[in-house]
Coordinates of C-alpha atoms in Angstrom, one line a residue:
X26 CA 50.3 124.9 91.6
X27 CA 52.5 124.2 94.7
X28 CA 55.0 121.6 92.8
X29 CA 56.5 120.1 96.0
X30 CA 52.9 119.5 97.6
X31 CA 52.3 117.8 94.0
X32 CA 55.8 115.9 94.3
X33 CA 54.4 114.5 97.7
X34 CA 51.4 113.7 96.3
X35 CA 52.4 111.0 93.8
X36 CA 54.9 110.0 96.3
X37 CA 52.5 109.0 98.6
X38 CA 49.7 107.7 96.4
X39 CA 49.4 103.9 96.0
X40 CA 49.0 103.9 92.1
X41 CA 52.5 103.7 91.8
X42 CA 54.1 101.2 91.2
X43 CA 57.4 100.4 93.1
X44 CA 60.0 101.2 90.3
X45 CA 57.9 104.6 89.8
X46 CA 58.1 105.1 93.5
X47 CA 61.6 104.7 93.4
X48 CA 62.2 107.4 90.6
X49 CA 60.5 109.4 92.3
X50 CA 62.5 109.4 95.7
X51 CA 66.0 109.5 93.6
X52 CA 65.0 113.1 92.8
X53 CA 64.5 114.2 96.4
X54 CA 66.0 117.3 97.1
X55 CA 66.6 118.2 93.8
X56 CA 63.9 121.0 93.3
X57 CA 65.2 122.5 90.1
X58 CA 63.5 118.4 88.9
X59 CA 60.8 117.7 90.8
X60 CA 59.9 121.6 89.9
X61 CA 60.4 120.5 86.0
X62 CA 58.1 117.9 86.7
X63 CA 55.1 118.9 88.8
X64 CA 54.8 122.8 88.4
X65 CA 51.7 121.8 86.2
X66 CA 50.1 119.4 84.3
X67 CA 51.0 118.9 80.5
X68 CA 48.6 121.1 78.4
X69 CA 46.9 120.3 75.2
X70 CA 48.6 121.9 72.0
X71 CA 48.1 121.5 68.3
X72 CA 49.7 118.0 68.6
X73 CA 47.6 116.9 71.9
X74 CA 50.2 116.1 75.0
X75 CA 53.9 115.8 74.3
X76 CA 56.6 115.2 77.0
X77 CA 59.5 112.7 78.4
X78 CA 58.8 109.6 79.6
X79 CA 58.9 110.1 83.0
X80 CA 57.2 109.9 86.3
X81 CA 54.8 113.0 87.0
X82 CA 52.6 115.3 85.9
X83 CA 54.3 117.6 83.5
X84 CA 55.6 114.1 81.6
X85 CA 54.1 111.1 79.7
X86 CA 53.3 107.9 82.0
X87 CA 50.4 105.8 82.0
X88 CA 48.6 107.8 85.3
X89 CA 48.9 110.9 82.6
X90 CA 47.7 108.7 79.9
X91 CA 44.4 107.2 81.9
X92 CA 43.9 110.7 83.3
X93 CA 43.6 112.5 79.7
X94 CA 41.6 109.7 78.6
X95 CA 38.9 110.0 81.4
X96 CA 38.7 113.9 80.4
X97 CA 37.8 112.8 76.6
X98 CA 35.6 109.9 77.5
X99 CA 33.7 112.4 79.4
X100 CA 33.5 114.4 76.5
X101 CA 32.4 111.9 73.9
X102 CA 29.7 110.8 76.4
X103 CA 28.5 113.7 76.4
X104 CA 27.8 113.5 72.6
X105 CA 24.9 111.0 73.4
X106 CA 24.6 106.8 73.5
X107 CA 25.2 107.2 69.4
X108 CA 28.6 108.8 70.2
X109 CA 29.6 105.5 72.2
X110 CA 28.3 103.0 70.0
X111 CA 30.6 104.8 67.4
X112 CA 33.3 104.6 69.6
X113 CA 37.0 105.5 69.0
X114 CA 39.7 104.0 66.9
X115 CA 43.3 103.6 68.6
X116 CA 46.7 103.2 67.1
X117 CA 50.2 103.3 68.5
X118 CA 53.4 104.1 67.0
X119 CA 57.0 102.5 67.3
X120 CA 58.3 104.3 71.0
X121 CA 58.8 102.9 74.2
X122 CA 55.7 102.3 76.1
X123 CA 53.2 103.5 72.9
X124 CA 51.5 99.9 73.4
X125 CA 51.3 100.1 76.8
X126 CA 49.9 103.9 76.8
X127 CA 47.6 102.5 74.0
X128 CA 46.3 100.2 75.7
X129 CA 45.5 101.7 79.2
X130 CA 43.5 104.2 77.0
X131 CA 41.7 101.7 75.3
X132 CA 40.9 100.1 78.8
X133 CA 39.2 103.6 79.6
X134 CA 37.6 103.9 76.7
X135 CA 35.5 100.6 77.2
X136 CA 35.0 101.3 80.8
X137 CA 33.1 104.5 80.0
X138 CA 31.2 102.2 77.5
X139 CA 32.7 103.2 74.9
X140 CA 33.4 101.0 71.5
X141 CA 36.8 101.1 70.9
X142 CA 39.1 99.7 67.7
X143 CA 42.2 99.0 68.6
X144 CA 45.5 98.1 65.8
X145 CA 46.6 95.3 66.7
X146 CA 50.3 96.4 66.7
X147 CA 51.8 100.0 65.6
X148 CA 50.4 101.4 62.3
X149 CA 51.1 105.1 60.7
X150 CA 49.5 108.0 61.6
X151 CA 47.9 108.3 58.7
X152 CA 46.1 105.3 59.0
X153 CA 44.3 106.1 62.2
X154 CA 42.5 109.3 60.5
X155 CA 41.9 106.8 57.9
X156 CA 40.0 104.5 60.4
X157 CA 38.4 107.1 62.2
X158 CA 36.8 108.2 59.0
X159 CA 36.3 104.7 57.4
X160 CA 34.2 102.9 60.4
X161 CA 32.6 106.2 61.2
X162 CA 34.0 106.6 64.5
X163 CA 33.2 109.5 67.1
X164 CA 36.9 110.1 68.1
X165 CA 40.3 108.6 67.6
X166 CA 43.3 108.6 70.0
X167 CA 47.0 108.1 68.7
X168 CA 50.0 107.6 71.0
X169 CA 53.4 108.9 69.4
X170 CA 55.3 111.5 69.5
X171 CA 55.9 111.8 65.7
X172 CA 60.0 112.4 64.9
X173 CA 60.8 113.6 68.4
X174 CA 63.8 112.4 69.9
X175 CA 63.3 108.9 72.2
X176 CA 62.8 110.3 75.8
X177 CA 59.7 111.5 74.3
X178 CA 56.3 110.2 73.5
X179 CA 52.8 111.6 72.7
X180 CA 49.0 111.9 73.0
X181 CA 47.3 112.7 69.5
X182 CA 42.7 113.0 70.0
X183 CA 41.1 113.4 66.8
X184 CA 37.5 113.8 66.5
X185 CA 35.1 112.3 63.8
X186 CA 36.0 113.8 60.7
X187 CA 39.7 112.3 61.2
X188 CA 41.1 115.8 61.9
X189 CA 43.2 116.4 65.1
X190 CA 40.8 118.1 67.9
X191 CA 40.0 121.9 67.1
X192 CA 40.7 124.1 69.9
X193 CA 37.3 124.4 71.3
X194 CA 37.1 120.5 71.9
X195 CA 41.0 120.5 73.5
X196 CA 39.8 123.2 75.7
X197 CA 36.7 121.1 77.3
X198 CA 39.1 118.1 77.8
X199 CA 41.6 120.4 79.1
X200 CA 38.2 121.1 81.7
X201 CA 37.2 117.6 82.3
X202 CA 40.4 117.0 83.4
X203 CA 40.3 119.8 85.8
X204 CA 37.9 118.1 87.3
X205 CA 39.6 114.8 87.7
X206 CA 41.7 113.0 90.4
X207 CA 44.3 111.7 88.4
X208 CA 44.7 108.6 90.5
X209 CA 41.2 107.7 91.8
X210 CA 39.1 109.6 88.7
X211 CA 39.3 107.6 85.7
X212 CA 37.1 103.8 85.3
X213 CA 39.3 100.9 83.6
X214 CA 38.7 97.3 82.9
X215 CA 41.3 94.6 82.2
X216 CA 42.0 94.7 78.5
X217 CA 41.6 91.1 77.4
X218 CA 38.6 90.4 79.3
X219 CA 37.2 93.7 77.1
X220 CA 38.6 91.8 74.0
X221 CA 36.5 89.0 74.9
X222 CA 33.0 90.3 75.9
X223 CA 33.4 92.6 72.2
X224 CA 34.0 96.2 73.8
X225 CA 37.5 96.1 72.4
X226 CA 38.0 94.9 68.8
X227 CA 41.0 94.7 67.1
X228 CA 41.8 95.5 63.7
X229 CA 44.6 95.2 61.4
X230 CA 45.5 93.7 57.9
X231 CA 41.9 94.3 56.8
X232 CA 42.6 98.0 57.7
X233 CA 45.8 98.1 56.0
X234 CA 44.2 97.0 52.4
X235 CA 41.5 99.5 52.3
X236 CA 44.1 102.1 53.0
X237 CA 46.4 100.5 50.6
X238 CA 43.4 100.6 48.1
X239 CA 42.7 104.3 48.7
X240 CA 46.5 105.6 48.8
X241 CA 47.0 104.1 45.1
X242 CA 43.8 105.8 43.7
X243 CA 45.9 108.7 44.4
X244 CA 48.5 108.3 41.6
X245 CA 47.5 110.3 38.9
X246 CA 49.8 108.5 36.4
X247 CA 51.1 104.9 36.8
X248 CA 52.0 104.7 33.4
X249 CA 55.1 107.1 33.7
X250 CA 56.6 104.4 36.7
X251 CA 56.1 101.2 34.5
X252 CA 57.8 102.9 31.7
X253 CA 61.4 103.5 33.9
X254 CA 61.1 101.0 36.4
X255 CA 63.7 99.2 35.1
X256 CA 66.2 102.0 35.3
X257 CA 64.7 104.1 38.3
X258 CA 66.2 102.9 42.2
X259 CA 64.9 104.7 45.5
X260 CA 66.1 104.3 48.7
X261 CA 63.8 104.1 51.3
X262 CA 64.0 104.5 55.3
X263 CA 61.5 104.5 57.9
X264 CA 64.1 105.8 61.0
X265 CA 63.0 102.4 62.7
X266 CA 59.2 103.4 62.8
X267 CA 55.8 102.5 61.1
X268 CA 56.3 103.0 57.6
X269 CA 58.3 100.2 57.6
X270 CA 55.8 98.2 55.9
X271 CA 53.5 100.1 54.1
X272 CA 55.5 102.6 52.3
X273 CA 57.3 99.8 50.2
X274 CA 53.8 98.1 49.7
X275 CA 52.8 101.4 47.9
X276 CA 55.6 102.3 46.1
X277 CA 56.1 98.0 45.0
X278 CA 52.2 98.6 44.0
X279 CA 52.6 101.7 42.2
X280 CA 55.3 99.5 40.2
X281 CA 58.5 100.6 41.5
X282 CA 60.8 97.4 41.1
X283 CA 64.3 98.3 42.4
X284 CA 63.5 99.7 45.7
X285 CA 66.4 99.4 48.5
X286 CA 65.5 99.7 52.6
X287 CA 67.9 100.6 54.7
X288 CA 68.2 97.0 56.8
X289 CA 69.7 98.4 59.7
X290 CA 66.8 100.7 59.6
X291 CA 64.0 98.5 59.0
X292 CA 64.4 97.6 62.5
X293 CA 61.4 98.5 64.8
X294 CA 62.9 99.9 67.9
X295 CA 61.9 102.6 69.8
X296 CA 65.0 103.8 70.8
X297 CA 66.5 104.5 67.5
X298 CA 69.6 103.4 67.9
X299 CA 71.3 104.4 64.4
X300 CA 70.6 107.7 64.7
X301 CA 70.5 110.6 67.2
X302 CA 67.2 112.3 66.6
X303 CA 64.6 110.3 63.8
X304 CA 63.8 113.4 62.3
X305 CA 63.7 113.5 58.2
X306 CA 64.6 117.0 58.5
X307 CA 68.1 116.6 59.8
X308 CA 69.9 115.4 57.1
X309 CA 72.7 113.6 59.4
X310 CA 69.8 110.7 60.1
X311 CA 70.3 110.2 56.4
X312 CA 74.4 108.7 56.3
X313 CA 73.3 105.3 56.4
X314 CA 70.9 105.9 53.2
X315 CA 73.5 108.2 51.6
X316 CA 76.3 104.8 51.9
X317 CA 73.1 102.9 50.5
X318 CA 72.6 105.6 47.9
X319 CA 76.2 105.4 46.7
X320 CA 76.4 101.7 46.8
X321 CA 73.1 101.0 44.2
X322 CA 73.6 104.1 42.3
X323 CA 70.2 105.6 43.6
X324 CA 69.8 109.7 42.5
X325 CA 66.4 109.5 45.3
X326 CA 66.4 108.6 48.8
X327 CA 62.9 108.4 51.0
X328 CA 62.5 108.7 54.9
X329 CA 59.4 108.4 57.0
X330 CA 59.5 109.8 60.3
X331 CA 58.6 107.6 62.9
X332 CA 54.7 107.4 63.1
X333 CA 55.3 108.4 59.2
X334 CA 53.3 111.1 59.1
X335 CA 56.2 113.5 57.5
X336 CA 58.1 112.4 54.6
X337 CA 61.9 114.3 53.4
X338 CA 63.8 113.4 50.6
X339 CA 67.4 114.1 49.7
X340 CA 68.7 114.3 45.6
X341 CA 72.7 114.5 45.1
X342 CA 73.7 118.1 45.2
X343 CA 70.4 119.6 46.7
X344 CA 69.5 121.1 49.9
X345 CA 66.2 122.9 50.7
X346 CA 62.4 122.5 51.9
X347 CA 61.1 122.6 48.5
X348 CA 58.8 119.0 48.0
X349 CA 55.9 120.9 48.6
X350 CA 55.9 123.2 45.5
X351 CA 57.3 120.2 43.4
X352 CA 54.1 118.0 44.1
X353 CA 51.9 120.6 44.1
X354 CA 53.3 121.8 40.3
X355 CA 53.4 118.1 39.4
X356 CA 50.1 117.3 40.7
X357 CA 48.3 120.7 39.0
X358 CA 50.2 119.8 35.8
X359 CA 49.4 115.7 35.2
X360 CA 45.9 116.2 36.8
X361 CA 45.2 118.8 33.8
X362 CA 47.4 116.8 31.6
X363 CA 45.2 113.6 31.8
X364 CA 41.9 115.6 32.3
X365 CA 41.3 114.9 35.8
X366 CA 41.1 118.2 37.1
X367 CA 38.3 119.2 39.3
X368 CA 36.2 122.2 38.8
X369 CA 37.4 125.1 41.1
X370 CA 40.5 123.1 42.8
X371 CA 42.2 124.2 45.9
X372 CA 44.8 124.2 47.7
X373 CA 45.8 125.3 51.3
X374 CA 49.2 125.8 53.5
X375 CA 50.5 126.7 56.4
X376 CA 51.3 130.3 57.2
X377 CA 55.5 129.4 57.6
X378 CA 55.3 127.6 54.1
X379 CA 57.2 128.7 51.1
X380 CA 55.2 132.1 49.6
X381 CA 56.4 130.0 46.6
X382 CA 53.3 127.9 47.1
X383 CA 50.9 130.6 46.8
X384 CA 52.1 131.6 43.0
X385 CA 52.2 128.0 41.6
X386 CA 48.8 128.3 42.9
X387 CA 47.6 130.8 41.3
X388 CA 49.8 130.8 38.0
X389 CA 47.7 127.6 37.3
X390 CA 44.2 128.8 38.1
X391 CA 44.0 127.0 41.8
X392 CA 42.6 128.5 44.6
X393 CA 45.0 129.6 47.5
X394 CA 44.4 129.8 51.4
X395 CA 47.0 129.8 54.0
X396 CA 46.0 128.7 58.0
X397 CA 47.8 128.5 60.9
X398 CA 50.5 125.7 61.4
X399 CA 48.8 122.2 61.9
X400 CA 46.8 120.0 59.3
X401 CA 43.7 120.2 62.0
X402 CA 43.2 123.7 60.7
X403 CA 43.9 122.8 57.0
X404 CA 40.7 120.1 57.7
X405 CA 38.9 122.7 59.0
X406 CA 39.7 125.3 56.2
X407 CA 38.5 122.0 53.1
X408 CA 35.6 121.0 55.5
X409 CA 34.2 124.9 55.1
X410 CA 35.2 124.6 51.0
X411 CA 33.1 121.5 50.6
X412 CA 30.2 122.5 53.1
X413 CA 29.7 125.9 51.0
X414 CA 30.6 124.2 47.5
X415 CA 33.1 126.4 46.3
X416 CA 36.7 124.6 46.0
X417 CA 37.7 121.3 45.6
X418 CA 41.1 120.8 47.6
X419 CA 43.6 118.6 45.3
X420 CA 46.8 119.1 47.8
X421 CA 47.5 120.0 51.1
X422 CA 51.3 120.9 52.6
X423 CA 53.4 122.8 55.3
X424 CA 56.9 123.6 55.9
X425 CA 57.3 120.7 58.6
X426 CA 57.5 117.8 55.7
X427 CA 53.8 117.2 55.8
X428 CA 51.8 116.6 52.6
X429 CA 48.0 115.1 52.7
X430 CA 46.2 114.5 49.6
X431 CA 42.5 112.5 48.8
X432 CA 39.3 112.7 50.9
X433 CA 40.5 109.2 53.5
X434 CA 42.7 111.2 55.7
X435 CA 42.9 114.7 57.2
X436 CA 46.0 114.3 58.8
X437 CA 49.8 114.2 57.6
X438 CA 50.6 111.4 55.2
X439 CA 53.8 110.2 54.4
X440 CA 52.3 106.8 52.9
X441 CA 50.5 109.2 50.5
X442 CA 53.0 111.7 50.3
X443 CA 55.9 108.5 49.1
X444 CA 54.1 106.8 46.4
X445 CA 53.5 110.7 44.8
X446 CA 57.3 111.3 45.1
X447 CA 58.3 108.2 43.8
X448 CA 55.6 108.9 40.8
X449 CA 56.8 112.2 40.1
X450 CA 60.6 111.2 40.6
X451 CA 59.5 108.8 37.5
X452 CA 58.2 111.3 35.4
X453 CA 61.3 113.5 35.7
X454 CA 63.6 110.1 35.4
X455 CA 61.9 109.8 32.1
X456 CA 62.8 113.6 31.2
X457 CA 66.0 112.9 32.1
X458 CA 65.9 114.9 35.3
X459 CA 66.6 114.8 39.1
X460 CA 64.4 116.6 41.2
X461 CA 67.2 118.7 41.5
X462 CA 66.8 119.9 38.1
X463 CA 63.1 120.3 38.6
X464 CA 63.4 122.6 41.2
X465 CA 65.3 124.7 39.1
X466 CA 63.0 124.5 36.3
X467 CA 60.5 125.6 39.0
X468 CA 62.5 128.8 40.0
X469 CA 63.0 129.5 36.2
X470 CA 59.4 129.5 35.8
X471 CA 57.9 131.1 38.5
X472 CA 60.6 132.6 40.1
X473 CA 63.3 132.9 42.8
X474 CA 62.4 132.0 46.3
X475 CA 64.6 130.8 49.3
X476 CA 63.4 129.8 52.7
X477 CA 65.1 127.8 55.7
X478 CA 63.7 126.1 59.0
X479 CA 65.8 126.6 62.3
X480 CA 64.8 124.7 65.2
X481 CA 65.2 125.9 68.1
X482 CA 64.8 123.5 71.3
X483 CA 63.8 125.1 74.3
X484 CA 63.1 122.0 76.7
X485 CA 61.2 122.4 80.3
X486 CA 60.0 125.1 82.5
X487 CA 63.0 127.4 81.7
X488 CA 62.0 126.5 77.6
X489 CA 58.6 128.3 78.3
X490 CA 60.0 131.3 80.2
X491 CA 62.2 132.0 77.1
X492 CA 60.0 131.5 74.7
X493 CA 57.2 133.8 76.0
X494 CA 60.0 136.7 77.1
X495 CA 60.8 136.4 73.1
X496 CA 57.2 137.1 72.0
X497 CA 56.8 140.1 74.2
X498 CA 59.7 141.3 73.0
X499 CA 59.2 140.9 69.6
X500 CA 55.7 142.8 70.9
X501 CA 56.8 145.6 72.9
X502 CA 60.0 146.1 70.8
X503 CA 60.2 144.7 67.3
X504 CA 63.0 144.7 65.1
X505 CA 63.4 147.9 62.7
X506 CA 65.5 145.2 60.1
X507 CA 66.4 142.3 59.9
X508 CA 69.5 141.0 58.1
X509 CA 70.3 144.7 56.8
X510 CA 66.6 145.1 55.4
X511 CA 64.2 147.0 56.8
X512 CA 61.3 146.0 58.4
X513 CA 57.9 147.5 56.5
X514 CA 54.6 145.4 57.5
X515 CA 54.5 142.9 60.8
X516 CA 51.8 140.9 61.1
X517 CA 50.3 139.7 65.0
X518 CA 48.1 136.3 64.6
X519 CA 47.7 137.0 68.9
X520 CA 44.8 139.3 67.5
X521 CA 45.3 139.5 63.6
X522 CA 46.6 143.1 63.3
X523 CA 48.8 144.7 60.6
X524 CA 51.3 147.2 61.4
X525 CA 53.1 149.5 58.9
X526 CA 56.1 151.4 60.3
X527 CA 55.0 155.0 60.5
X528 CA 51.1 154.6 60.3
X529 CA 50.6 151.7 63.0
X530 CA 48.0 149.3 62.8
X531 CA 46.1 149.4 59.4
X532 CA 44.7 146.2 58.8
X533 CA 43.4 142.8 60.1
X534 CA 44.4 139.0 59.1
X535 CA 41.9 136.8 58.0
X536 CA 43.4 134.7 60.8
X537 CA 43.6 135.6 64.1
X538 CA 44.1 133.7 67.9
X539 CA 47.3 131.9 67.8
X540 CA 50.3 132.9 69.2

């Protein structure tokens, strides 16, 4: 794609508006920008769209917005008149412009005749897999862009199961929109008057108490809370996002009494002004908590990333990505414990999750799988368990803080994922233990295992460069050892071969097709 003819494209096009037009011209003459911008359009990943907030194509605006939703209107017509009277269900999370986004693709939606369910204001991920699956909707479409940092913003499609799009249906948007103007090819209608004649509906309190209702049928033992509430305290934060008002509805239902938000945090505001990036996996967003910690004499703090989705927790003294294996031991252990334990139980993760998962696993008789990184996959991976009858998934985690659990989602679920912390922080309270101490008791057990997540932020054109220089290196030339050890087996998910140093390849993956 030439960029510049792109550049002069929008520039020229009467859909913008004039503050957009004027962006545009302030970045005249610098190409290394309008390159950044318009070398091609955004392409759906395992999270949908993702970019800044900025005018173009290779960013997140409304013309972006109306564009992608034209290319998945098409192809949810194309399931049939049921598919449209099914319609989609439509949510929006805390970040600058998510209502506006929100709405422009709910105006599309209805234009292609389409039923659509809108939240009336921002509501948690979790919440819109919920709605998908609970009205029966064909599709769903979330705007957010989870715990980036607040130049960005998002474009989540799920399809009727409440799972994020598989591949194969991100691929055929991806070709719709190919096919699309982005200024003259989509159909609209004004939003209210959509409201009015019944094509738009909103939702909202109604929705909350059914999820409500299904995220406490997940505790597997209540009894353990109302026995320490009076000594147990939990801080809670929600980084200025959705969970602000759910998460302490779950944990105040479960029976937690002394629970302490962090005010300043409580704050909706998109551009999250106490801390520098709303991530619960950086534990500097955490200071104001810690303070709050300190102050009430709290061993547990809770924070929900913005669209809470992902969940982290911090203990006094600890440091680590371990929650995962904590729930999945405490869930295995007070399922059996109180005789609730399906026949054949499962559990899956995420191929850069702890190998600490897989033996809790199987120490306790529960099925094991592993799938590529993103809960869309995990769905898939349950769906083919229940469709053939064979396991019965209990618990569901990767490495990036996300834990789902129950049959109502198929997505991330820090509503979920709080309640069972605060429930399992009570049964080790009553022990007399942190979750420090359970972790421990974990290694002791099962053994030793150590793992750590580095991020590494590789923004813009340049970002992509680097990072696909880095997989052909690691291709055409991969390491011999690594940190002084030597390097035996690798494995390639490009095509799912196994190489051994000295024999080549010598085996296959049972995944295979992701970089």
């Amino acid at each position: 794609m030439d960029y510049m003819q792109e550049y002069e494209k929008w520039l020229a096009s009467p859909a913008l508006t004039p503050e957009e037009h004027a962006e545009l011209e302030s970045i005249r003459g610098d190409e290394k920008e309008i390159r950044e911008r318009f070398y091609g359009p955004l392409e759906f990943g395992t999270a949908g769209l993702r970019g800044t907030m900025k005018v173009g194509l290779h960013q997140m605006n409304v013309h972006v917005i109306r564009w992608a939703t034209q290319g998945f209107a098409n192809v949810i017509c194309a399931e049939g008149e049921e598919a449209r009277r099914r319609g989609v269900a439509l949510c929006m999370d805390c970040r600058n412009h998510s209502m506006e986004f929100a709405r422009a693709a709910a105006e599309v939606c209805a234009a292609n005749g389409i039923h659509v369910r809108i939240f009336e204001s921002l509501r948690p991920t979790p919440e819109l897999s919920f709605a998908v699956r609970e009205y029966g909707c064909q599709a769903g479409i979330n705007v957010t862009a989870s715990h980036n940092p607040k130049e960005y913003n998002g474009y989540k499609v799920y399809w009727s199961d409440g799972a994020q799009l598989p591949p194969h249906k991100a691929e055929a948007i991806a070709k719709q929109m190919e096919a699309i103007d982005i200024f003259t090819g989509f159909k609209s209608c004004d939003f209210d008057k959509a409201v009015a004649d019944g094509s738009i509906e909103m939702i909202g309190a109604e929705t909350d108490e059914e999820f409500l209702r299904c995220v406490l049928e997940q505790a597997v033992n209540k009894d353990v809370v109302r026995e320490v509430a009076d000594d147990l305290r939990i801080v809670y934060t929600p980084f200025h996002g959705c969970g602000y008002k759910l998460v302490p509805e779950a944990l105040r239902r479960l029976g937690i009494k002394h629970l302490y938000p962090v005010e300043q945090q409580m704050v909706i505001d998109g551009s999250f002004p106490t801390v520098e990036s709303p991530n619960p996996e950086n534990p500097e967003g955490f200071y104001l908590a810690v303070d709050l910690a300190k102050k009430v004499d709290s061993n547990l703090i809770i924070g929900t990333d913005p669209d809470s989705d992902r969940i982290g927790t911090m203990v006094r003294d600890a440091d680590g990505n371990q929650l995962g294996v904590l729930l999945l031991d405490y869930i295995i252990a007070a399922r059996k414990e109180r005789g609730i334990m399906p026949a054949n139980p499962g559990t899956v993760a995420s191929i850069v999750t702890t190998a600490m998962a897989r033996t809790v696993a199987e120490a306790n008789g529960v099925h094991f799988e592993d799938t590529f990184t993103g809960f869309k996959f995990m769905a898939e991976r349950i769906a083919e368990w229940t469709a053939a009858g064979t396991y019965k998934y209990i618990f569901a985690f990767e490495e990036s803080y996300g834990y789902m659990c129950g049959d109502y989602v198929r997505d991330k679920d820090a509503v979920t994922a709080a309640m069972l912390v605060a429930e399992m922080a009570a049964f080790y309270h009553k022990k007399g233990m942190t979750l420090l101490d359970a972790i421990n008791a974990l290694y002791e057990k099962y053994g030793w295992f150590e793992e750590k997540t580095i991020n590494l932020v590789m923004p813009g054109l340049d970002g992509l460069e680097k990072m696909a220089a880095l997989m052909s290196t690691l291709r055409t030339q991969p390491p011999k050892e690594i940190a002084g050890e030597e390097v035996i087996r690798i494995r390639d998910y490009s095509d799912g071969s196994i190489w051994v140093a000295g024999l080549g390849k010598v085996d296959k993956t049972p995944i295979a097709g992701s970089n």
